[in-house]
Every structure is written in structure tokens, then in C-alpha cells.
CSV table of C-alpha atoms in Angstrom, one decimal:
chain,number,residue,atom,x,y,z
S,7,UNK,CA,-10.5,20.1,46.4
S,8,UNK,CA,-14.2,20.7,46.9
S,9,UNK,CA,-15.5,24.1,46.1
S,10,UNK,CA,-19.2,23.4,46.7
S,11,UNK,CA,-21.1,25.3,44.0
S,12,UNK,CA,-18.4,27.6,42.5
S,13,UNK,CA,-15.7,27.1,40.0
S,14,UNK,CA,-12.4,25.6,41.0
S,15,UNK,CA,-9.5,27.4,39.5
S,16,UNK,CA,-5.9,26.2,39.8
S,17,UNK,CA,-3.4,28.9,38.9
S,18,UNK,CA,0.3,28.5,38.8
S,19,UNK,CA,3.2,30.4,37.3
S,20,UNK,CA,4.9,27.1,36.6
S,21,UNK,CA,3.3,23.6,35.9
S,22,UNK,CA,0.2,22.0,37.3
S,23,UNK,CA,0.6,18.2,37.6
S,24,UNK,CA,-2.0,15.6,38.4
S,25,UNK,CA,-0.5,12.3,39.6
S,26,UNK,CA,-2.2,9.1,40.5
S,27,UNK,CA,-0.9,5.9,42.0
S,28,UNK,CA,-3.6,3.4,41.1
S,29,UNK,CA,-2.4,0.0,42.0
S,30,UNK,CA,-2.4,-2.7,39.4
S,31,UNK,CA,-5.5,-4.9,39.8
S,32,UNK,CA,-7.0,-2.5,42.3
S,33,UNK,CA,-10.7,-1.9,42.8
S,34,UNK,CA,-10.6,1.7,41.3
S,35,UNK,CA,-11.8,1.6,37.7
S,36,UNK,CA,-10.2,4.8,36.5
S,37,UNK,CA,-6.6,6.1,37.1
S,38,UNK,CA,-7.8,9.6,36.2
S,39,UNK,CA,-11.4,10.6,35.7
S,40,UNK,CA,-12.8,14.0,34.6
S,41,UNK,CA,-16.6,13.9,34.7
S,42,UNK,CA,-19.3,16.4,35.0
S,43,UNK,CA,-22.3,15.8,37.2
S,44,UNK,CA,-24.4,17.9,34.9
S,45,UNK,CA,-25.9,16.4,31.7
S,46,UNK,CA,-24.0,18.4,29.1
S,47,UNK,CA,-25.6,19.6,25.9
S,48,UNK,CA,-24.1,18.4,22.6
S,49,UNK,CA,-22.1,21.6,22.1
S,50,UNK,CA,-21.0,22.2,25.7
S,51,UNK,CA,-17.3,21.7,26.2
S,52,UNK,CA,-16.4,18.8,28.5
S,53,UNK,CA,-12.7,19.4,28.1
S,54,UNK,CA,-10.5,22.0,26.4
S,55,UNK,CA,-6.7,21.9,26.3
S,56,UNK,CA,-4.8,24.8,24.8
S,57,UNK,CA,-2.8,27.9,25.5
S,58,UNK,CA,-3.6,31.6,25.2
S,59,UNK,CA,-3.3,31.5,21.4
S,60,UNK,CA,-5.1,28.2,20.5
S,61,UNK,CA,-7.5,25.6,21.7
S,62,UNK,CA,-5.6,22.4,20.7
S,63,UNK,CA,-8.0,19.7,21.9
S,64,UNK,CA,-11.7,19.9,22.6
S,65,UNK,CA,-14.1,17.3,23.7
S,66,UNK,CA,-17.8,18.2,23.5
S,67,UNK,CA,-20.8,17.0,25.4
S,68,UNK,CA,-21.9,14.8,22.5
S,69,UNK,CA,-18.5,13.0,22.5
S,70,UNK,CA,-17.1,14.8,19.4
S,71,UNK,CA,-13.3,15.4,19.6
S,72,UNK,CA,-11.6,18.2,17.9
S,73,UNK,CA,-7.9,18.6,17.3
S,74,UNK,CA,-7.1,22.1,16.2
S,75,UNK,CA,-10.8,23.1,16.3
S,76,UNK,CA,-13.0,24.0,19.2
S,77,UNK,CA,-16.2,23.0,17.4
S,78,UNK,CA,-15.8,19.5,16.0
S,79,UNK,CA,-18.7,18.4,13.8
S,80,UNK,CA,-18.0,14.7,13.8
S,81,UNK,CA,-16.7,12.0,16.2
S,82,UNK,CA,-13.1,13.1,15.3
S,83,UNK,CA,-12.3,16.2,13.4
S,84,UNK,CA,-8.7,17.3,12.7
S,85,UNK,CA,-8.1,20.8,11.5
S,86,UNK,CA,-4.7,20.8,9.8
S,87,UNK,CA,-2.3,18.1,8.6
S,88,UNK,CA,-3.3,14.6,9.8
S,89,UNK,CA,-0.7,11.9,9.8
S,90,UNK,CA,-1.3,8.2,10.6
S,91,UNK,CA,1.5,5.8,11.2
S,92,UNK,CA,1.8,2.2,12.3
S,93,UNK,CA,1.8,-1.3,10.9
S,94,UNK,CA,-1.6,-1.0,9.1
S,95,UNK,CA,-2.6,2.7,9.5
S,96,UNK,CA,-4.9,3.0,6.4
S,97,UNK,CA,-7.5,0.4,7.0
S,98,UNK,CA,-10.9,2.1,7.5
S,99,UNK,CA,-14.2,0.5,8.2
S,100,UNK,CA,-16.5,3.4,7.5
S,101,UNK,CA,-16.9,6.5,5.5
S,102,UNK,CA,-13.9,8.8,4.7
S,103,UNK,CA,-14.4,12.4,3.8
S,104,UNK,CA,-11.3,14.2,2.4
S,105,UNK,CA,-11.7,18.0,2.2
S,106,UNK,CA,-8.0,18.9,1.7
S,107,UNK,CA,-6.2,19.4,-1.6
S,108,UNK,CA,-3.7,16.6,-1.1
S,109,UNK,CA,-3.9,13.1,0.4
S,110,UNK,CA,-1.1,10.6,0.2
S,111,UNK,CA,-1.9,7.1,1.3
S,112,UNK,CA,-2.5,3.5,0.2
S,113,UNK,CA,-5.8,3.0,1.9
S,114,UNK,CA,-8.0,-0.1,2.2
S,115,UNK,CA,-11.5,1.4,2.6
S,116,UNK,CA,-14.7,-0.6,3.3
S,117,UNK,CA,-17.2,2.2,2.8
S,118,UNK,CA,-17.8,5.4,0.9
S,119,UNK,CA,-15.1,7.9,-0.2
S,120,UNK,CA,-16.2,11.5,-0.6
S,121,UNK,CA,-13.7,13.8,-2.1
S,122,UNK,CA,-15.0,17.4,-2.1
S,123,UNK,CA,-12.1,18.9,-4.0
S,124,UNK,CA,-11.4,16.2,-6.6
S,125,UNK,CA,-9.8,12.8,-6.5
S,126,UNK,CA,-6.6,12.1,-8.3
S,127,UNK,CA,-5.0,8.7,-8.5
S,128,UNK,CA,-1.3,8.9,-9.5
S,129,UNK,CA,-1.1,5.2,-9.9
S,130,UNK,CA,-3.6,2.3,-10.4
S,131,UNK,CA,-7.1,2.9,-9.3
S,132,UNK,CA,-9.0,-0.4,-9.0
S,133,UNK,CA,-12.7,-0.7,-8.5
S,134,UNK,CA,-13.7,-4.3,-7.5
S,135,UNK,CA,-17.4,-3.7,-8.2
S,136,UNK,CA,-19.7,-1.1,-9.8
S,137,UNK,CA,-18.6,2.5,-9.9
S,138,UNK,CA,-20.2,5.8,-10.9
S,139,UNK,CA,-18.4,8.8,-12.4
S,140,UNK,CA,-20.5,11.9,-12.2
S,141,UNK,CA,-24.3,12.4,-11.6
S,142,UNK,CA,-25.5,13.1,-15.2
S,143,UNK,CA,-25.0,16.8,-14.6
S,144,UNK,CA,-21.2,16.7,-14.7
S,145,UNK,CA,-18.7,16.6,-17.6
S,146,UNK,CA,-15.7,14.5,-17.5
S,147,UNK,CA,-13.0,13.0,-19.8
S,148,UNK,CA,-10.8,9.9,-19.9
S,149,UNK,CA,-7.3,10.3,-21.2
S,150,UNK,CA,-5.1,7.2,-21.6
S,151,UNK,CA,-2.1,6.5,-23.7
S,152,UNK,CA,-4.2,4.3,-26.0
S,153,UNK,CA,-7.7,6.0,-26.2
S,154,UNK,CA,-9.6,9.0,-25.0
S,155,UNK,CA,-13.1,10.2,-24.3
S,156,UNK,CA,-13.5,14.0,-24.4
S,157,UNK,CA,-15.9,16.0,-22.3
S,158,UNK,CA,-18.3,16.2,-25.3
S,159,UNK,CA,-18.3,12.3,-25.6
S,160,UNK,CA,-16.0,12.0,-28.6
S,161,UNK,CA,-14.0,8.8,-28.6
S,162,UNK,CA,-10.6,8.6,-30.2
S,163,UNK,CA,-7.9,5.9,-30.4
S,164,UNK,CA,-10.4,3.0,-30.4
S,165,UNK,CA,-9.5,0.6,-33.2
S,166,UNK,CA,-12.1,-2.1,-32.7
S,167,UNK,CA,-15.0,-2.9,-30.4
S,168,UNK,CA,-15.8,-6.5,-29.5
S,169,UNK,CA,-19.1,-7.2,-27.8
S,170,UNK,CA,-20.7,-10.5,-26.6
S,171,UNK,CA,-24.2,-8.9,-26.5
S,172,UNK,CA,-26.2,-6.0,-27.8
S,173,UNK,CA,-25.0,-2.4,-27.8
S,174,UNK,CA,-26.2,0.8,-29.2
S,175,UNK,CA,-24.1,3.2,-31.3
S,176,UNK,CA,-25.4,6.6,-32.4
S,177,UNK,CA,-29.0,5.4,-32.3
S,178,UNK,CA,-28.3,2.2,-34.3
S,179,UNK,CA,-28.4,-1.2,-32.8
S,180,UNK,CA,-26.0,-4.0,-33.6
S,181,UNK,CA,-25.6,-7.6,-32.5
């Protein structure tokens, strides 16, 4: 179908099917190609799939893909519940931003975790390197079965402190 300069609209009261018969090893590089001859702006929609109630999939001119959103702000943005499955589905090699209220996984993450609504570990949380809690403007507490640190800094349940170097306690120094 070549419409010249106008829109091409396919209308059907049933299904519209696109079939291809690309031969294996042929010289055609794409079995199905949807391309624009115009240089799209970042927020122009290259492709939208949906129905009369919802845009289910959107690909923008900058390559961002949205599932459940028509305005994805990152390379992949999923609005709603996101489930990953497979033999090793939770290995990530970049930054992970979690903005929901619940996340259940056993991830291996080589990058930054940003949890905008809190981070709860209902099991062992292991840091194999330096870690920071808070930004000097936050209050926090540690509550274990053996010892606690309150949001005011009070420590309870500590029977003895052993140090192999200097430490400062309430303005006094000990060795």
C-alpha cells in the first residue's frame, strides 16, 4: 500500500493480520519492519498498540518503551505489576529503581538500588563492601534480638565492646 503523502488507515470489523514469508538465509534483513522516514522527536510515538480503553505498548522516537504507559521516561518503563521469570531472571547489570510498595525477589545487582518508598529485607541483607544508611538528615534505628540503637542514638543490649584501634565514646577517647 502506498498512499503518497497521506495517512494509511486499515479498518476492519474483524482482524488485521500481517504475514511474511522470509526464507531462512535470504537476503532480506527484516521479516517485518516498521520504520518512519521522518526523524522522530524524542516524544513522538513510533508505535502504539492498544484498544479503545488503554495504550498497552508505546515506543517513542528516542527508543523508550512503555508497557501500560504512553509516556515512558526511561528505556523500559512498566506501569503495573512486573513479573520476570526464567532460569536467572534477577541478575541486573545497572541501576534498579523500585517505586512500588512491594518487591519480592532474590536479585543479584551490580549497581545502585534506589528505593523511593523504603527498603525492607525479610531475611539476610548482606553488604559486601561499604554501605551508607541515611544522609545525616534522616533518623533511623536498628532493632535486633540482641542489641538496639534507637532513633535518638541510645544503644541497649551491648554487653562489651572490643576494639583493635582507637574509638571515641561520648567525647572521651580510649585505646
